[in-house]
XYZ file of C-alpha atoms in Angstrom:
759
model
C 49.842 107.427 47.674
C 47.767 106.175 50.557
C 50.243 107.485 53.116
C 49.683 111.195 53.829
C 53.314 112.266 53.914
C 52.453 115.884 54.828
C 51.511 114.678 58.323
C 55.187 113.786 58.831
C 56.217 117.440 58.484
C 56.198 120.461 60.770
C 54.651 123.731 59.588
C 57.827 125.212 58.114
C 58.632 121.958 56.312
C 55.081 121.751 54.902
C 55.334 125.256 53.412
C 58.622 124.337 51.743
C 57.064 121.176 50.294
C 53.709 122.424 48.954
C 54.797 125.756 47.394
C 56.319 124.204 44.302
C 56.209 126.955 41.685
C 58.826 129.645 41.123
C 62.361 129.922 42.488
C 62.747 128.778 46.088
C 65.636 128.896 48.526
C 65.258 126.418 51.396
C 67.754 127.145 54.151
C 67.952 124.028 56.278
C 69.775 124.250 59.593
C 71.713 121.261 60.899
C 69.437 118.312 61.675
C 66.360 120.110 60.344
C 65.126 117.344 58.029
C 66.519 118.705 54.745
C 66.488 115.370 52.900
C 62.923 114.662 53.983
C 61.726 118.039 52.679
C 63.508 117.616 49.338
C 62.105 114.105 48.941
C 58.541 115.076 49.876
C 58.649 118.121 47.605
C 59.395 115.809 44.669
C 56.635 113.411 45.795
C 54.246 116.371 46.032
C 55.090 117.456 42.477
C 54.282 113.944 41.254
C 51.021 113.916 43.211
C 50.090 117.259 41.598
C 50.408 115.571 38.206
C 53.906 116.616 37.116
C 55.392 113.715 35.079
C 58.423 112.250 36.867
C 60.466 112.628 33.667
C 60.018 116.416 33.873
C 61.734 116.592 37.284
C 65.533 116.943 37.663
C 67.055 116.423 41.128
C 70.806 116.941 41.592
C 72.758 115.689 44.611
C 76.415 115.435 45.595
C 76.563 111.764 46.515
C 75.145 108.605 45.001
C 74.109 107.603 48.512
C 71.913 110.707 48.924
C 70.324 110.163 45.499
C 69.702 106.481 46.251
C 68.088 107.198 49.623
C 65.813 109.877 48.162
C 64.769 107.710 45.232
C 63.971 104.838 47.609
C 61.774 107.128 49.744
C 59.939 108.476 46.679
C 59.422 104.916 45.425
C 57.734 104.071 48.732
C 55.443 107.096 48.423
C 54.756 107.311 44.681
C 55.580 103.780 43.592
C 58.719 102.453 41.852
C 57.087 102.428 38.411
C 56.808 106.245 38.592
C 60.017 107.002 40.507
C 62.173 105.277 37.906
C 61.448 108.062 35.378
C 62.933 110.754 37.640
C 66.166 112.373 36.510
C 67.818 112.021 39.911
C 71.495 111.588 40.654
C 74.796 113.349 41.194
C 75.802 116.269 38.994
C 78.389 114.101 37.269
C 76.067 111.135 36.677
C 73.247 113.271 35.233
C 75.541 115.280 32.938
C 77.322 112.100 31.835
C 73.909 110.760 30.845
C 73.141 113.903 28.818
C 76.552 113.695 27.125
C 75.943 110.032 26.232
C 72.894 111.254 24.288
C 74.250 114.520 22.900
C 78.032 114.023 22.887
C 78.193 113.446 19.133
C 77.593 117.204 18.756
C 81.011 117.678 20.368
C 82.653 114.841 18.448
C 82.392 112.126 21.124
C 80.922 108.680 20.625
C 78.203 107.609 23.068
C 80.453 104.875 24.508
C 83.073 107.351 25.757
C 85.232 106.387 28.730
C 85.285 108.362 31.981
C 88.821 108.748 33.362
C 89.315 108.767 37.121
C 92.121 110.650 38.882
C 94.522 107.714 38.516
C 93.951 107.621 34.745
C 94.441 111.386 34.573
C 97.751 111.363 36.425
C 98.975 108.377 34.413
C 98.283 110.142 31.109
C 99.861 113.380 32.339
C 102.908 111.376 33.443
C 103.181 109.893 29.932
C 102.931 113.334 28.307
C 105.591 114.768 30.621
C 107.880 111.890 29.635
C 107.198 112.386 25.914
C 107.948 116.116 26.190
C 111.246 115.301 27.945
C 110.286 117.390 30.963
C 111.525 116.923 34.537
C 108.715 115.327 36.561
C 110.292 116.675 39.756
C 109.315 120.119 38.459
C 106.286 119.125 36.404
C 104.614 116.997 39.051
C 101.599 115.089 37.666
C 99.495 115.744 40.773
C 100.141 119.495 40.674
C 99.413 119.668 36.943
C 96.228 117.590 37.280
C 94.971 119.980 39.987
C 95.811 123.034 37.873
C 93.971 121.610 34.845
C 91.014 120.645 37.052
C 90.783 124.168 38.477
C 90.900 125.650 34.966
C 88.116 123.359 33.731
C 85.894 124.136 36.691
C 86.254 127.811 35.810
C 85.345 126.957 32.184
C 88.845 127.609 30.848
C 89.656 125.247 27.961
C 93.228 124.407 26.915
C 93.166 126.980 24.088
C 91.817 129.674 26.442
C 94.465 128.730 28.983
C 97.256 129.091 26.390
C 95.922 132.529 25.391
C 95.682 133.822 28.979
C 98.787 135.894 29.734
C 98.265 135.990 33.520
C 98.146 132.189 33.639
C 101.300 131.964 31.551
C 103.037 134.325 33.961
C 101.870 132.273 36.934
C 103.192 129.072 35.333
C 106.548 130.729 34.618
C 106.825 131.861 38.226
C 106.009 128.267 39.251
C 108.863 127.045 37.005
C 106.330 125.248 34.751
C 106.225 127.430 31.599
C 105.062 124.508 29.429
C 101.994 123.646 31.506
C 99.726 125.026 28.757
C 101.349 122.590 26.309
C 100.673 119.693 28.679
C 97.033 120.787 29.100
C 96.644 120.993 25.296
C 98.232 117.560 24.772
C 96.162 116.085 27.613
C 92.882 117.382 26.139
C 93.879 116.165 22.684
C 94.791 112.681 23.926
C 91.567 112.357 25.946
C 89.528 113.355 22.903
C 91.451 110.971 20.647
C 90.811 108.158 23.151
C 87.101 109.065 23.287
C 87.475 109.823 26.984
C 86.381 112.517 29.437
C 87.622 113.082 32.954
C 85.306 114.119 35.813
C 85.791 117.825 35.164
C 85.074 117.352 31.440
C 81.573 116.146 32.326
C 80.816 119.639 33.665
C 82.914 121.585 31.154
C 81.536 119.767 28.107
C 77.944 120.159 29.319
C 78.543 123.909 29.531
C 80.105 123.915 26.045
C 77.221 121.821 24.697
C 74.617 124.258 26.053
C 76.654 127.277 24.880
C 77.308 126.106 21.321
C 74.056 124.273 20.591
C 71.067 126.413 21.640
C 68.635 123.812 20.286
C 70.042 121.184 22.685
C 69.815 123.618 25.615
C 66.240 124.517 24.655
C 65.183 120.864 24.571
C 66.493 120.250 28.118
C 65.063 123.534 29.395
C 61.671 122.310 28.187
C 62.224 118.784 29.515
C 63.190 119.862 33.058
C 60.250 121.950 34.235
C 61.213 121.521 37.880
C 64.815 121.479 39.073
C 65.885 120.699 42.630
C 69.464 120.978 43.903
C 70.723 119.516 47.189
C 73.656 121.020 49.144
C 73.605 124.138 46.967
C 76.279 125.784 49.113
C 78.751 123.196 47.784
C 78.267 123.965 44.066
C 81.167 125.348 42.042
C 81.053 127.910 39.221
C 80.620 125.312 36.463
C 77.701 123.586 38.235
C 76.120 126.949 39.044
C 76.096 127.963 35.372
C 74.541 124.706 34.140
C 71.768 124.835 36.739
C 70.923 128.456 35.917
C 70.903 127.797 32.158
C 68.502 124.889 32.597
C 66.201 126.916 34.872
C 66.180 130.021 32.649
C 62.776 129.334 31.019
C 60.513 127.980 33.774
C 62.318 129.439 36.838
C 61.071 126.488 38.891
C 64.417 126.108 40.632
C 64.435 124.916 44.239
C 67.828 124.916 45.958
C 68.333 123.438 49.403
C 71.316 123.988 51.643
C 72.857 125.694 54.627
C 75.372 128.480 54.206
C 76.572 127.697 57.755
C 77.765 124.311 56.472
C 79.748 125.527 53.457
C 83.171 123.956 54.113
C 84.529 122.877 50.726
C 86.005 126.016 49.134
C 89.280 124.118 48.659
C 87.368 121.968 46.143
C 86.032 125.009 44.307
C 82.702 125.365 46.158
C 81.387 128.952 46.150
C 79.353 130.020 49.169
C 78.333 133.057 47.050
C 76.046 130.778 45.017
C 73.669 130.376 47.964
C 74.231 133.803 49.538
C 73.424 135.581 46.247
C 70.497 133.405 45.136
C 68.149 136.306 45.876
C 70.037 138.459 43.357
C 69.776 135.769 40.651
C 66.034 135.279 41.239
C 64.507 138.436 42.663
C 61.038 136.811 42.819
C 62.340 133.948 44.976
C 60.623 132.620 48.080
C 62.695 131.904 51.176
C 61.890 128.988 53.482
C 63.807 128.415 56.678
C 63.895 125.020 58.366
C 65.057 125.984 61.845
C 63.997 123.138 64.115
C 66.887 120.771 64.800
C 65.596 117.236 65.405
C 69.039 115.742 66.028
C 70.708 117.468 68.950
C 69.958 118.629 72.473
C 69.110 122.246 73.175
C 72.534 122.800 74.731
C 74.412 121.653 71.614
C 72.184 123.674 69.265
C 72.422 126.842 71.356
C 76.189 126.528 71.719
C 76.612 126.021 67.962
C 74.415 129.068 67.284
C 76.582 131.186 69.581
C 79.708 130.271 67.632
C 78.349 130.709 64.108
C 76.898 134.097 65.089
C 80.482 135.412 64.848
C 80.355 135.001 61.051
C 79.221 138.056 59.101
C 78.785 136.325 55.735
C 75.596 134.345 56.395
C 71.839 134.147 55.991
C 70.316 134.852 59.398
C 68.342 132.027 60.958
C 67.309 130.959 64.424
C 67.993 127.240 64.739
C 66.370 125.730 67.823
C 65.705 122.339 69.384
C 62.664 121.022 71.250
C 64.650 118.007 72.450
C 65.733 117.772 76.085
C 68.181 120.451 77.320
C 70.813 117.723 77.601
C 74.188 117.710 79.278
C 76.660 120.535 79.014
C 79.557 120.307 76.592
C 82.587 118.711 78.237
C 85.957 120.426 77.902
C 89.001 118.212 78.451
C 92.497 119.568 78.904
C 95.607 117.435 78.433
C 99.207 118.426 79.035
C 100.395 116.534 75.929
C 98.855 115.131 72.754
C 99.506 111.587 74.015
C 97.604 112.352 77.208
C 94.790 113.767 75.058
C 94.528 110.372 73.362
C 94.287 108.591 76.718
C 91.749 111.104 78.040
C 89.434 110.550 75.082
C 89.870 106.759 74.989
C 89.213 106.511 78.745
C 86.155 108.743 78.517
C 84.710 106.666 75.659
C 85.399 103.456 77.610
C 83.718 104.784 80.769
C 80.676 106.234 78.995
C 80.100 103.125 76.941
C 79.835 100.865 79.972
C 78.162 103.274 82.399
C 75.389 104.151 79.882
C 75.096 100.745 78.125
C 75.993 102.275 74.745
C 77.437 100.777 71.567
C 80.937 101.618 70.344
C 79.298 102.954 67.168
C 77.598 105.684 69.240
C 80.984 107.461 69.483
C 82.949 109.516 66.962
C 86.300 111.310 67.257
C 86.646 114.264 64.867
C 89.949 115.980 64.060
C 91.143 118.753 61.737
C 93.995 116.877 60.016
C 94.377 113.208 59.108
C 97.718 113.030 60.924
C 95.958 113.389 64.284
C 94.377 109.937 63.965
C 97.608 108.160 64.934
C 97.474 108.888 68.662
C 93.784 107.953 68.919
C 94.348 104.724 67.001
C 97.079 103.732 69.439
C 95.208 104.653 72.622
C 91.989 102.967 71.484
C 93.939 99.815 70.605
C 95.553 99.729 74.035
C 92.119 99.744 75.620
C 90.896 97.099 73.154
C 88.311 99.532 71.792
C 87.352 98.663 68.197
C 87.480 101.586 65.772
C 87.327 102.393 62.074
C 88.842 105.190 60.034
C 86.079 106.821 57.979
C 86.883 108.382 54.635
C 90.539 107.528 54.865
C 93.074 104.844 55.515
C 94.368 103.790 58.878
C 97.440 105.921 59.693
C 99.851 103.049 59.177
C 98.176 102.040 55.893
C 98.754 105.383 54.219
C 101.122 105.324 51.264
C 103.661 107.788 52.654
C 103.825 105.872 55.943
C 104.203 102.538 54.165
C 106.947 104.061 51.975
C 109.054 105.236 54.913
C 108.406 102.012 56.856
C 109.702 100.119 53.784
C 112.987 102.012 54.155
C 113.094 101.207 57.875
C 112.592 97.535 56.994
C 115.360 97.633 54.367
C 117.780 99.191 56.847
C 116.945 96.499 59.415
C 116.706 93.570 56.988
C 117.827 94.269 53.377
C 116.650 90.824 52.263
C 113.019 91.908 52.758
C 111.878 91.636 49.122
C 108.553 93.480 49.510
C 110.282 96.423 51.184
C 112.849 96.467 48.373
C 110.151 96.560 45.683
C 108.412 99.454 47.446
C 111.503 101.568 48.125
C 113.836 100.918 45.177
C 112.344 103.615 42.946
C 110.724 105.953 45.461
C 111.626 108.778 45.385
C 112.258 108.266 41.686
C 115.826 107.343 40.818
C 115.324 105.933 37.335
C 114.882 102.276 38.273
C 111.865 101.121 36.297
C 109.491 98.180 36.629
C 111.371 96.253 33.925
C 114.577 96.460 35.946
C 112.803 95.260 39.091
C 111.313 92.368 37.111
C 114.816 91.376 35.904
C 116.133 91.466 39.493
C 113.334 89.166 40.639
C 113.863 86.825 37.662
C 117.604 86.534 38.405
C 117.021 86.031 42.127
C 114.671 83.152 41.284
C 116.974 81.520 38.696
C 120.179 81.910 40.778
C 118.492 81.074 44.099
C 119.726 84.328 45.627
C 117.911 87.143 47.388
C 116.844 90.140 45.334
C 119.148 92.280 47.486
C 122.178 90.140 46.585
C 121.436 90.452 42.866
C 120.783 94.204 43.162
C 123.986 94.805 45.137
C 126.061 93.029 42.447
C 124.145 94.236 39.374
C 127.446 94.918 37.575
C 128.044 91.173 37.384
C 125.071 90.805 35.037
C 125.891 92.995 31.979
C 123.483 90.975 29.809
C 120.621 92.098 32.008
C 121.603 95.581 33.204
C 123.398 98.235 31.178
C 126.075 100.349 32.859
C 123.663 103.211 33.650
C 121.103 100.921 35.316
C 123.844 99.079 37.258
C 125.105 102.454 38.506
C 121.607 103.451 39.734
C 121.136 100.102 41.503
C 124.574 100.444 43.089
C 123.645 103.952 44.296
C 120.492 102.585 45.945
C 122.343 99.717 47.689
C 125.097 102.087 48.884
C 122.431 104.421 50.301
C 120.768 101.564 52.208
C 124.158 100.340 53.512
C 125.069 103.866 54.633
C 121.728 104.349 56.378
C 122.194 100.969 58.079
C 125.433 102.047 59.800
C 125.094 102.049 63.604
C 121.490 100.883 63.315
C 121.670 99.036 66.643
C 123.590 101.812 68.411
C 121.520 104.802 67.313
C 118.217 105.540 69.003
C 115.068 104.990 66.934
C 114.250 108.684 66.474
C 117.740 109.709 65.307
C 117.927 106.804 62.864
C 114.369 107.343 61.582
C 115.065 111.032 60.982
C 118.330 110.174 59.229
C 116.485 107.737 56.933
C 113.637 110.174 56.251
C 116.115 112.788 55.012
C 118.758 110.429 53.585
C 116.230 108.553 51.431
C 114.960 111.752 49.801
C 111.369 111.140 50.956
C 111.354 114.229 53.168
C 112.417 116.486 50.296
C 109.924 114.836 47.927
C 106.998 115.587 50.251
C 108.285 118.932 51.522
C 108.329 120.366 47.989
C 104.648 119.504 47.443
C 102.124 122.340 47.308
C 98.804 120.500 46.950
C 96.628 119.900 50.036
C 97.139 116.126 49.772
C 100.923 116.578 49.488
C 100.961 118.858 52.524
C 98.838 116.243 54.345
C 101.398 113.524 53.490
C 104.189 115.715 54.819
C 102.226 116.275 58.041
C 101.684 112.518 58.344
C 105.421 111.907 58.090
C 105.948 114.537 60.784
C 103.395 112.731 62.939
C 105.183 109.396 62.458
C 108.468 110.947 63.582
C 106.646 112.398 66.598
C 105.447 108.880 67.472
C 109.004 107.529 67.181
C 110.314 110.369 69.363
C 107.767 109.506 72.062
C 108.605 105.790 71.757
C 112.338 106.550 72.046
C 112.048 108.754 75.124
C 109.656 106.355 76.834
C 111.945 103.389 76.108
C 115.030 105.254 77.339
C 113.183 106.429 80.439
C 112.088 102.869 81.178
C 115.476 101.363 80.404
C 114.118 99.376 77.418
C 115.669 99.004 73.930
C 115.142 102.233 72.029
C 116.463 101.140 68.627
C 114.668 101.305 65.301
C 114.397 97.495 65.346
C 112.543 97.684 68.666
C 110.224 100.369 67.271
C 109.444 98.351 64.139
C 108.592 95.306 66.250
C 106.312 97.537 68.322
C 104.603 98.874 65.173
C 104.191 95.396 63.691
C 102.393 94.236 66.847
C 100.380 97.433 67.033
C 98.992 97.206 63.503
C 98.471 93.455 63.279
C 94.772 93.472 64.061
C 92.690 90.310 63.906
C 90.504 89.989 60.850
C 86.957 90.886 61.717
C 83.646 90.032 60.186
C 82.520 92.606 57.657
C 79.128 92.857 59.334
C 80.745 93.866 62.634
C 80.097 97.603 62.557
C 80.102 98.269 66.288
C 83.157 100.487 66.281
C 84.196 103.982 67.320
C 84.481 106.192 64.226
C 87.607 108.274 63.624
C 87.305 110.911 60.917
C 88.172 114.437 59.820
C 85.590 117.130 60.420
C 85.199 117.520 56.641
C 84.304 113.826 56.324
C 81.699 114.079 59.104
C 79.310 116.370 57.213
C 75.891 114.751 56.893
C 76.522 112.189 59.647
C 75.393 112.031 63.283
C 76.507 110.260 66.466
C 75.226 110.188 70.032
C 78.620 111.233 71.440
C 81.105 113.347 69.500
C 84.673 114.224 70.545
C 86.196 117.212 68.749
C 89.918 116.966 69.441
C 92.960 119.147 68.881
C 91.080 122.342 69.795
C 94.279 124.430 69.725
C 95.124 127.649 67.966
C 98.003 125.985 66.103
C 95.664 123.310 64.684
C 92.084 124.554 64.561
C 91.430 126.996 63.076
C 94.078 125.927 60.595
C 97.116 128.246 60.856
C 96.856 128.755 57.070
C 93.410 130.357 57.481
C 94.151 132.929 60.173
C 95.431 135.539 57.717
C 92.119 135.789 55.855
C 88.718 136.784 57.222
C 86.929 134.676 54.597
C 88.996 131.564 55.329
C 88.575 132.006 59.080
C 84.795 132.126 58.624
C 84.988 128.818 56.744
C 86.969 127.279 59.629
C 84.263 128.486 62.008
C 81.631 126.855 59.794
C 83.685 123.669 59.979
C 83.517 123.825 63.791
C 79.746 124.400 63.529
C 79.435 121.289 61.340
C 81.529 119.242 63.774
C 79.590 120.363 66.848
C 76.186 119.711 65.272
C 77.080 116.076 64.500
C 76.412 115.333 68.180
C 72.972 114.125 69.274
C 73.385 113.713 73.048
C 76.741 115.122 74.096
C 79.760 116.870 72.622
C 83.231 116.848 74.162
C 85.930 119.355 73.203
C 89.530 118.394 73.866
C 92.884 120.143 73.564
C 96.501 119.589 74.541
C 98.659 122.323 76.041
C 101.747 120.730 74.461
C 101.999 118.872 71.162
C 104.928 117.282 69.358
C 106.064 119.060 66.170
C 109.034 117.478 64.434
C 110.171 115.811 67.630
C 109.935 118.973 69.738
C 107.263 119.505 72.337
C 105.627 122.841 71.474
C 103.133 124.765 73.587
C 99.911 126.220 72.245
C 96.787 127.998 73.444
C 93.270 126.585 73.343
C 91.428 127.402 70.111
C 89.716 130.764 69.734
C 86.528 128.790 69.014
C 86.503 127.670 72.658
C 86.569 131.333 73.627
C 83.528 131.973 71.444
C 81.386 129.416 73.292
C 79.212 130.790 76.087
C 80.632 129.386 79.372
C 77.106 128.478 80.530
C 77.109 125.623 77.983
C 80.438 124.176 79.191
C 81.589 121.907 81.998
C 85.003 120.633 83.080
C 84.795 117.058 84.402
C 88.522 116.870 85.245
C 88.268 119.698 87.769
C 84.901 118.991 89.310
C 83.109 121.377 86.997
C 85.390 124.406 87.357
C 87.249 125.910 84.381
C 90.966 125.039 84.227
C 91.733 128.689 84.670
C 89.561 129.142 87.803
C 92.629 129.220 90.092
C 94.407 131.860 88.016
C 93.005 134.758 89.982
C 91.415 136.369 86.916
C 87.810 135.550 87.658
C 86.162 133.778 84.757
C 88.652 135.078 82.221
C 90.881 132.217 81.105
C 94.569 133.075 81.424
C 95.430 130.592 78.688
C 93.579 132.702 76.115
C 94.795 135.897 74.529
C 93.351 138.996 76.169
C 91.038 139.858 73.279
C 90.087 137.870 70.201
C 90.579 139.715 66.922
C 87.475 141.070 65.246
C 87.054 139.771 61.721
C 85.199 141.584 58.974
C 84.646 140.032 55.543
C 87.206 141.438 53.122
C 89.561 142.685 55.838
C 93.225 141.710 55.856
C 94.432 140.069 59.027
C 97.884 140.007 60.457
C 99.498 136.631 60.910
C 99.176 135.616 64.525
C 102.378 135.829 66.471
C 103.450 132.810 68.480
C 101.440 132.985 71.697
C 103.068 133.538 75.023
C 101.600 130.816 77.199
C 100.797 131.456 80.816
C 100.334 128.511 83.145
C 96.814 127.116 83.150
C 96.771 126.850 86.933
C 98.928 127.912 89.889
C 100.967 124.677 89.582
C 104.496 125.699 88.515
C 106.955 122.846 88.046
C 110.515 123.245 89.276
C 113.532 123.300 86.967
C 115.183 119.851 86.463
C 118.452 121.306 87.848
C 116.816 121.976 91.256
C 116.252 118.318 92.154
C 118.442 116.112 94.342
C 118.022 112.591 95.664
C 115.827 112.577 98.778
C 113.805 115.678 97.768
C 110.092 115.695 98.536
C 108.104 116.530 95.377
C 104.544 116.787 94.080
C 103.139 115.844 90.657
C 99.784 117.061 89.278
C 98.565 113.520 88.575
C 100.590 111.242 90.873
C 100.495 113.409 94.008
C 103.273 113.605 96.645
C 106.405 111.490 96.705
C 110.173 111.460 97.228
C 113.058 111.176 94.753
C 114.822 107.837 95.238
C 117.546 108.315 92.610
C 118.617 110.496 89.679
C 120.475 109.007 86.704
C 122.025 110.269 83.452
C 123.202 113.671 82.244
C 121.083 116.770 81.522
C 118.929 117.300 79.546
C 118.166 113.562 79.454
C 118.487 112.744 83.156
C 115.769 110.630 84.748
C 114.445 110.451 88.286
C 112.951 107.468 90.075
C 110.212 108.849 92.316
C 108.365 106.863 95.007
C 104.862 108.361 95.111
C 102.742 107.859 98.240
C 99.742 106.503 96.306
C 101.066 105.507 92.874
C 104.303 103.762 93.891
C 107.594 104.084 91.985
C 107.699 105.903 88.646
C 110.695 106.577 86.400
C 110.353 110.036 84.820
C 112.356 112.055 82.291
C 112.940 115.219 84.348
C 112.539 117.751 81.530
C 109.014 116.437 80.882
C 108.142 115.235 84.381
C 106.386 118.427 85.614
C 107.501 117.901 89.204
C 107.376 120.601 91.869
C 109.873 120.622 94.710
C 108.261 120.937 98.161
């Protein structure tokens, strides 16, 4: 260890590294060098003579474990580092169960089931029990079983728990306990464990076999846990059992970045560490090496509104940096253009790379507008931690129906849509259709439509189901070239049963799919109105051609990583970018409307904003739209309460020459677009659901009613300036005006959205 690694650390970091004995809580603010401290603490233990095999380090990602191990190898040497017990919770406990699993009846070569395996097995059990999978949905059941396991509730305990039985009855799934029991039995019989079993079985192993627990308590003299604020109850118990003898437990984390309660994470684990280990030492890493002083100070001001936290004073010695930009858009589409234009301008004016930019949003559905606007400016981008909007399953499913309505001979679309939502047409039937179409030289659609002609291949029940599908497609295809794209798309979404399938879902991912479908319909509504306004074809065929061109990107080299990153705020944790855009800062989006009734959930949303803001190194930009499409209707919303919580001295408004959007409202610095007073939230208090906000105009610009305009009128538009109305066409509410603007020339505008003021 020739390199003196302690010289790389500041004073607070050094204290956290060299004081290795006894319980320690290291609170590491954003960008404070948490990974470095954890790594060097392990290296310091090795240098002090602790055998690497006596050290257990638990992380949440393989990437984090790999990076730490590589750093330790460079300091201590690979021949020593390889003996460390370092990895994710699941990988370490899987390793222990490989050694000790025979105590529980498992062979050492057991299989680990992923979520797809789990749902497939649950689906089989539901079928065998003759249950309705529209009620007993595999995804819902898998989540319920997972939650039970993470709270250490086995299938027998679940069956004996009366409150759980009552809950299942009220959810119309009274036999869920039977499914859980059968699922556990089948996994065991197959010598398999799912991800949650790795935690549950480790707890059972340590509970039922004290000699095994004692051997690992002796083996692991020093235990280090990364991201402790993200641990669930099951992980918490294992860690505390292992540390019970030596008490050399070092946990590292940041309560201000606890954002995964929906996955079972318990912020109480880190907040109550001092109660678990009264002799603990507290180390605070408060210097942020990542961001400018402005970003750090602004983030501190926001998180200070949370009561449930460990107090710390995060600071930066970097340059003060630029103020945080606030962008206002009148619509969500305009928000997309604002952000894309700003990225384009900054990239070229500051000689930056595309990869220096990230766009963060609260829900996956928001990516669609930014994908489209970035494409139009030829800005390369990548979706991080998720699929491109148009590659998502629910979008592909509905697009398959659109394709079938337009061209029923599209075989791939047929295969995707014929049994979704489920209508009892299995894979075997589809295989027979394809076999017949090949042998008779006919399209699959022709065979399917005349299935009754092939009694040797399809029984009467199957032929009836196929006929029902073809009749549905034929019905949906009526007037396909006369209807506008939005009306037809909405008709297909409901007529196909997809809307009902997704609307009935209760899991977060099912709700997300439903939101994505809503977002697609919003996009089609915008396409339709724009096409009608511009006198272009507004049919579903025209939209599908537009989508096909929009998503047909050229193949790129895998090493080409110079792209703007699009991601949810949850996915951004642990990452950093020079320029970060936090979009959709509206009270109907962020904080999530589902969190505003609970003080605890609202505090988690605020922590999510803190995480998002502290991803930025050089500059953060906050963006919101005053109007956003919801199910084809343009709805108005207020800026997010989190904007209100930022000190105005950290903000600037580039669209208005530095003045707040509300500066002309006559209310001084108080923004008229905000509610008069934000609610005060106390942990444990019940909050009323927020009523729909009454929106006041952001400025003194008040557009005239569409009925007031006549040909020849002089008008003014916020963006295009002054002009005169040349002609008005169509009937209200869909009448359009051709306006000749002095500077911008002629524009055709839909009057109800045009925001024109009569002079």
